[in-house]
Amino acid sequence: MFKNAIVRIPGSNFDAGLTTVSLGAPQFDQVLQQHARYCAALEECGLALTTLEADLRFPDSTFVEDTAVITAEGAILTNPGAASRAGEVEAIRPAIHAFFPWTLAIKAPGTLDGGDICEAGDHFFIGLSHRTNEEGARQLAAHLAGMGYTSSIIDVRPMTSILHLKSGISYIGDNALVVMEEMAACEQFRGLDLIHVSEAESYGANCVRVNDRVLVAAGFPELTGELRARGFEPLVLDMSEFQKMDGGLSCLSLRF
Ligand code: GLY
């Protein structure tokens, strides 16, 4: 069960962040509305929020998930792979240390974004991406092993449609993995109960199990229907403005 989440209000320069998609500029009033609804949804799931002020030094800093990997055994601060985001870890450090006074860290030349890390029970999938390099993955695997977890590496660098590993997969508990079609044949997923997401709904693959609910982006009826068929009551959230900046549901919070 998660009890807490850390979120950061988007800054007025959110549209100056990094993006690889061409969906137009985010509308700031809608960004704030969607973020507020997201925060309310986390509270509906029973989480107590630590809400950080907007930080205009870092336009992408609302995507707090990239700054840390938090497990039941402790927190690991990351070293984000994009130069413009490297300072985000120092900025969020006090908020993480309020819960985890002692943290591990990914150190240069290792780089790692939290969006590339998918926890699946006692196993972690680590994505190699244009943000997370081999050295970052190696350091994380060692930290996780020290905590008693196993891990395996998935190279998503050839997949041009996703930024991070978790843009394409989500573990929702009970051995079930939501997976975009392009990644469904990945041999590391053998033995998992795969919930296939069609190409037309691939953005929906970044959903988030939070206690007994699953947060799902709006506009993906097949996936939402499948989750309902499995007994979940999905919390459907409009993510249009975050999608424009390569962001997804998981990126917007650190949950623990
Ligand atoms: N805009 C999110 C990222 O590129 O990290």
Tab-separated table of C-alpha atoms and ligand atoms in Angstrom:
chain	number	residue	atom	x	y	z
A	1	MET	CA	0.000	0.000	0.000
A	2	PHE	CA	1.213	3.500	-0.816
A	3	LYS	CA	0.658	6.169	1.816
A	4	ASN	CA	2.472	9.189	0.412
A	5	ALA	CA	3.260	10.980	-2.800
A	6	ILE	CA	5.478	13.907	-3.711
A	7	VAL	CA	4.285	16.145	-6.535
A	8	ARG	CA	5.464	19.480	-7.906
A	9	ILE	CA	3.208	22.185	-9.340
A	10	PRO	CA	4.069	22.867	-13.014
A	11	GLY	CA	5.822	26.160	-13.623
A	12	SER	CA	4.562	28.882	-15.938
A	13	ASN	CA	7.458	27.977	-18.275
A	14	PHE	CA	6.315	24.348	-18.529
A	15	ASP	CA	6.160	24.757	-22.306
A	16	ALA	CA	9.947	25.371	-22.363
A	17	GLY	CA	10.604	21.786	-21.270
A	18	LEU	CA	11.860	18.937	-23.390
A	19	THR	CA	9.622	17.142	-25.836
A	20	THR	CA	9.963	14.859	-28.810
A	21	VAL	CA	6.337	14.982	-29.913
A	22	SER	CA	4.615	17.474	-32.173
A	23	LEU	CA	1.246	17.888	-30.505
A	24	GLY	CA	1.402	21.660	-30.110
A	25	ALA	CA	2.121	23.864	-27.121
A	26	PRO	CA	0.520	23.048	-23.782
A	27	GLN	CA	-2.095	25.520	-22.540
A	28	PHE	CA	-0.960	26.558	-19.083
A	29	ASP	CA	-4.418	26.989	-17.559
A	30	GLN	CA	-5.263	23.441	-18.634
A	31	VAL	CA	-1.891	22.189	-17.386
A	32	LEU	CA	-2.724	23.497	-13.922
A	33	GLN	CA	-6.268	22.091	-14.036
A	34	GLN	CA	-5.092	18.654	-15.139
A	35	HIS	CA	-2.377	18.654	-12.492
A	36	ALA	CA	-4.854	19.635	-9.781
A	37	ARG	CA	-7.182	16.817	-10.850
A	38	TYR	CA	-4.248	14.389	-10.824
A	39	CYS	CA	-3.387	15.424	-7.261
A	40	ALA	CA	-7.016	15.017	-6.208
A	41	ALA	CA	-7.016	11.525	-7.733
A	42	LEU	CA	-3.971	10.534	-5.677
A	43	GLU	CA	-5.773	11.773	-2.577
A	44	GLU	CA	-8.828	9.770	-3.597
A	45	CYS	CA	-6.525	6.735	-3.610
A	46	GLY	CA	-5.666	7.463	0.015
A	47	LEU	CA	-2.304	9.195	-0.396
A	48	ALA	CA	-1.067	12.152	1.649
A	49	LEU	CA	0.573	14.626	-0.709
A	50	THR	CA	3.716	16.660	-0.287
A	51	THR	CA	3.145	19.409	-2.837
A	52	LEU	CA	6.242	21.332	-3.903
A	53	GLU	CA	6.154	24.811	-5.352
A	54	ALA	CA	6.785	25.323	-9.040
A	55	ASP	CA	10.503	25.621	-9.799
A	56	LEU	CA	11.073	27.867	-12.779
A	57	ARG	CA	14.742	26.872	-13.009
A	58	PHE	CA	13.611	23.503	-14.337
A	59	PRO	CA	10.669	23.542	-16.787
A	60	ASP	CA	10.355	19.721	-16.635
A	61	SER	CA	10.474	19.522	-12.849
A	62	THR	CA	6.790	18.661	-12.451
A	63	PHE	CA	7.873	15.210	-13.723
A	64	VAL	CA	9.221	14.366	-10.278
A	65	GLU	CA	9.326	10.620	-10.851
A	66	ASP	CA	12.553	10.987	-12.806
A	67	THR	CA	14.492	12.189	-9.762
A	68	ALA	CA	14.337	9.084	-7.579
A	69	VAL	CA	13.596	5.387	-7.410
A	70	ILE	CA	11.714	4.638	-4.231
A	71	THR	CA	11.257	1.094	-2.992
A	72	ALA	CA	9.908	-0.418	0.195
A	73	GLU	CA	13.542	-0.731	1.313
A	74	GLY	CA	14.662	2.835	0.663
A	75	ALA	CA	15.230	5.625	-1.826
A	76	ILE	CA	17.819	6.013	-4.567
A	77	LEU	CA	18.361	9.489	-5.977
A	78	THR	CA	18.916	9.463	-9.716
A	79	ASN	CA	21.150	11.422	-12.065
A	80	PRO	CA	18.773	12.461	-14.870
A	81	GLY	CA	20.096	11.991	-18.365
A	82	ALA	CA	19.050	15.347	-19.822
A	83	ALA	CA	21.446	18.184	-18.925
A	84	SER	CA	18.579	20.615	-18.386
A	85	ARG	CA	17.117	18.295	-15.717
A	86	ALA	CA	20.259	17.357	-13.775
A	87	GLY	CA	19.635	20.015	-11.077
A	88	GLU	CA	16.175	18.668	-10.304
A	89	VAL	CA	17.595	16.095	-7.905
A	90	GLU	CA	19.165	18.712	-5.620
A	91	ALA	CA	15.923	20.665	-5.766
A	92	ILE	CA	13.814	17.743	-4.558
A	93	ARG	CA	16.368	16.237	-2.173
A	94	PRO	CA	14.983	17.902	1.012
A	95	ALA	CA	11.479	16.614	0.296
A	96	ILE	CA	12.764	13.071	-0.194
A	97	HIS	CA	15.030	13.281	2.847
A	98	ALA	CA	12.043	14.270	4.968
A	99	PHE	CA	10.833	10.688	4.461
A	100	PHE	CA	14.138	8.909	3.768
A	101	PRO	CA	16.947	10.552	5.780
A	102	TRP	CA	19.488	8.200	4.240
A	103	THR	CA	19.515	7.730	0.470
A	104	LEU	CA	21.614	5.975	-2.139
A	105	ALA	CA	22.469	7.716	-5.408
A	106	ILE	CA	23.269	7.156	-9.062
A	107	LYS	CA	26.550	8.900	-9.789
A	108	ALA	CA	28.176	10.197	-12.979
A	109	PRO	CA	29.094	8.898	-15.464
A	110	GLY	CA	25.936	6.939	-14.735
A	111	THR	CA	22.696	8.595	-15.774
A	112	LEU	CA	19.226	7.346	-14.962
A	113	ASP	CA	15.664	8.692	-15.117
A	114	GLY	CA	13.076	7.209	-12.771
A	115	GLY	CA	10.709	6.886	-15.715
A	116	ASP	CA	12.900	4.061	-16.967
A	117	ILE	CA	12.373	1.964	-13.857
A	118	CYS	CA	9.396	-0.351	-13.506
A	119	GLU	CA	8.882	-2.162	-10.213
A	120	ALA	CA	7.131	-5.494	-10.603
A	121	GLY	CA	6.946	-7.003	-7.126
A	122	ASP	CA	10.453	-7.997	-6.071
A	123	HIS	CA	11.795	-7.562	-9.580
A	124	PHE	CA	12.677	-4.334	-11.364
A	125	PHE	CA	12.805	-3.747	-15.097
A	126	ILE	CA	15.452	-1.153	-15.932
A	127	GLY	CA	15.122	0.579	-19.286
A	128	LEU	CA	18.177	1.613	-21.231
A	129	SER	CA	17.086	4.747	-23.019
A	130	HIS	CA	18.430	8.018	-24.336
A	131	ARG	CA	18.291	9.155	-20.673
A	132	THR	CA	19.429	6.036	-18.786
A	133	ASN	CA	22.829	4.683	-19.761
A	134	GLU	CA	24.514	1.335	-19.093
A	135	GLU	CA	26.484	2.689	-16.139
A	136	GLY	CA	23.365	4.148	-14.531
A	137	ALA	CA	21.572	0.844	-15.031
A	138	ARG	CA	24.533	-1.051	-13.566
A	139	GLN	CA	24.620	1.158	-10.463
A	140	LEU	CA	20.887	0.847	-9.945
A	141	ALA	CA	20.957	-2.932	-10.344
A	142	ALA	CA	23.684	-3.080	-7.675
A	143	HIS	CA	21.713	-0.863	-5.279
A	144	LEU	CA	18.579	-2.923	-5.839
A	145	ALA	CA	20.472	-6.180	-5.292
A	146	GLY	CA	21.697	-4.756	-1.982
A	147	MET	CA	18.069	-4.215	-1.046
A	148	GLY	CA	17.185	-7.813	-1.952
A	149	TYR	CA	15.615	-7.142	-5.359
A	150	THR	CA	16.381	-8.684	-8.732
A	151	SER	CA	16.432	-6.689	-11.947
A	152	SER	CA	16.733	-7.073	-15.683
A	153	ILE	CA	17.542	-4.637	-18.439
A	154	ILE	CA	15.367	-3.748	-21.392
A	155	ASP	CA	16.847	-1.686	-24.195
A	156	VAL	CA	14.235	0.783	-25.424
A	157	ARG	CA	16.675	2.925	-27.425
A	158	PRO	CA	15.525	1.517	-30.766
A	159	MET	CA	11.888	2.401	-29.965
A	160	THR	CA	11.356	5.882	-31.288
A	161	SER	CA	7.775	6.154	-30.029
A	162	ILE	CA	8.670	6.208	-26.321
A	163	LEU	CA	10.871	8.360	-24.115
A	164	HIS	CA	11.137	6.040	-21.129
A	165	LEU	CA	10.539	2.347	-20.458
A	166	LYS	CA	7.427	3.192	-18.478
A	167	SER	CA	5.996	5.092	-21.417
A	168	GLY	CA	5.307	1.589	-22.732
A	169	ILE	CA	4.645	-0.626	-19.722
A	170	SER	CA	3.008	-0.516	-16.290
A	171	TYR	CA	2.962	-3.203	-13.652
A	172	ILE	CA	-0.433	-3.216	-11.949
A	173	GLY	CA	0.097	-6.009	-9.440
A	174	ASP	CA	-0.954	-9.661	-9.303
A	175	ASN	CA	1.616	-10.537	-11.976
A	176	ALA	CA	-0.162	-8.319	-14.559
A	177	LEU	CA	1.780	-6.045	-16.873
A	178	VAL	CA	0.117	-3.512	-19.149
A	179	VAL	CA	2.263	-3.426	-22.279
A	180	MET	CA	2.187	-1.560	-25.563
A	181	GLU	CA	2.060	-3.864	-28.546
A	182	GLU	CA	5.558	-2.921	-29.749
A	183	MET	CA	7.056	-4.331	-26.529
A	184	ALA	CA	4.754	-7.280	-25.949
A	185	ALA	CA	7.156	-9.851	-27.400
A	186	CYS	CA	9.965	-8.844	-25.040
A	187	GLU	CA	11.322	-12.062	-23.590
A	188	GLN	CA	11.874	-10.505	-20.149
A	189	PHE	CA	8.080	-10.372	-19.805
A	190	ARG	CA	7.612	-14.123	-20.148
A	191	GLY	CA	5.587	-15.507	-17.276
A	192	LEU	CA	3.732	-12.250	-16.704
A	193	ASP	CA	0.036	-11.853	-17.410
A	194	LEU	CA	0.230	-9.349	-20.270
A	195	ILE	CA	-2.511	-6.806	-20.894
A	196	HIS	CA	-1.913	-5.784	-24.493
A	197	VAL	CA	-2.402	-2.155	-25.472
A	198	SER	CA	-3.096	-1.629	-29.149
A	199	GLU	CA	-0.976	0.770	-31.169
A	200	ALA	CA	-3.900	3.208	-31.302
A	201	GLU	CA	-3.978	3.308	-27.484
A	202	SER	CA	-0.254	3.073	-26.788
A	203	TYR	CA	-0.054	6.290	-24.725
A	204	GLY	CA	-2.491	4.588	-22.319
A	205	ALA	CA	0.127	1.966	-21.446
A	206	ASN	CA	1.547	4.448	-18.951
A	207	CYS	CA	-1.096	3.830	-16.296
A	208	VAL	CA	-0.488	3.655	-12.541
A	209	ARG	CA	-1.778	1.254	-9.912
A	210	VAL	CA	-2.279	3.183	-6.685
A	211	ASN	CA	-3.616	0.987	-3.899
A	212	ASP	CA	-6.940	-0.440	-5.140
A	213	ARG	CA	-7.309	1.963	-8.077
A	214	VAL	CA	-5.578	2.375	-11.446
A	215	LEU	CA	-5.022	5.836	-12.902
A	216	VAL	CA	-5.541	5.761	-16.675
A	217	ALA	CA	-5.252	8.545	-19.235
A	218	ALA	CA	-8.538	9.568	-20.847
A	219	GLY	CA	-9.318	8.448	-24.390
A	220	PHE	CA	-8.388	4.778	-24.240
A	221	PRO	CA	-11.639	2.812	-23.996
A	222	GLU	CA	-10.188	-0.625	-24.840
A	223	LEU	CA	-7.646	-0.461	-22.044
A	224	THR	CA	-10.088	1.063	-19.586
A	225	GLY	CA	-12.615	-1.663	-20.439
A	226	GLU	CA	-10.018	-4.385	-19.927
A	227	LEU	CA	-9.119	-2.960	-16.518
A	228	ARG	CA	-12.807	-2.863	-15.569
A	229	ALA	CA	-13.180	-6.462	-16.742
A	230	ARG	CA	-10.392	-7.343	-14.331
A	231	GLY	CA	-12.261	-5.803	-11.430
A	232	PHE	CA	-10.588	-2.410	-11.265
A	233	GLU	CA	-12.418	0.878	-11.063
A	234	PRO	CA	-10.135	3.038	-13.248
A	235	LEU	CA	-9.637	6.689	-12.382
A	236	VAL	CA	-9.623	8.318	-15.816
A	237	LEU	CA	-7.629	11.540	-16.096
A	238	ASP	CA	-7.202	14.009	-18.923
A	239	MET	CA	-3.482	14.130	-19.699
A	240	SER	CA	-3.546	16.001	-23.000
A	241	GLU	CA	-1.295	18.865	-21.907
A	242	PHE	CA	1.324	16.610	-20.308
A	243	GLN	CA	1.354	14.310	-23.328
A	244	LYS	CA	2.436	17.323	-25.396
A	245	MET	CA	5.588	17.464	-23.286
A	246	ASP	CA	6.338	13.716	-23.343
A	247	GLY	CA	4.870	13.253	-19.890
A	248	GLY	CA	2.630	10.545	-18.536
A	249	LEU	CA	0.712	9.687	-15.404
A	250	SER	CA	3.554	7.953	-13.629
A	251	CYS	CA	6.007	10.829	-14.202
A	252	LEU	CA	3.936	13.285	-12.176
A	253	SER	CA	4.508	11.761	-8.742
A	254	LEU	CA	6.796	9.792	-6.515
A	255	ARG	CA	4.639	7.283	-4.648
A	256	PHE	CA	5.618	5.336	-1.547
B	1	GLY	N1	9.483	16.446	-20.841
B	1	GLY	C1	9.888	15.333	-20.082
B	1	GLY	C2	11.281	14.956	-20.338
B	1	GLY	O1	11.715	15.098	-21.453
B	1	GLY	O2	12.019	14.542	-19.492
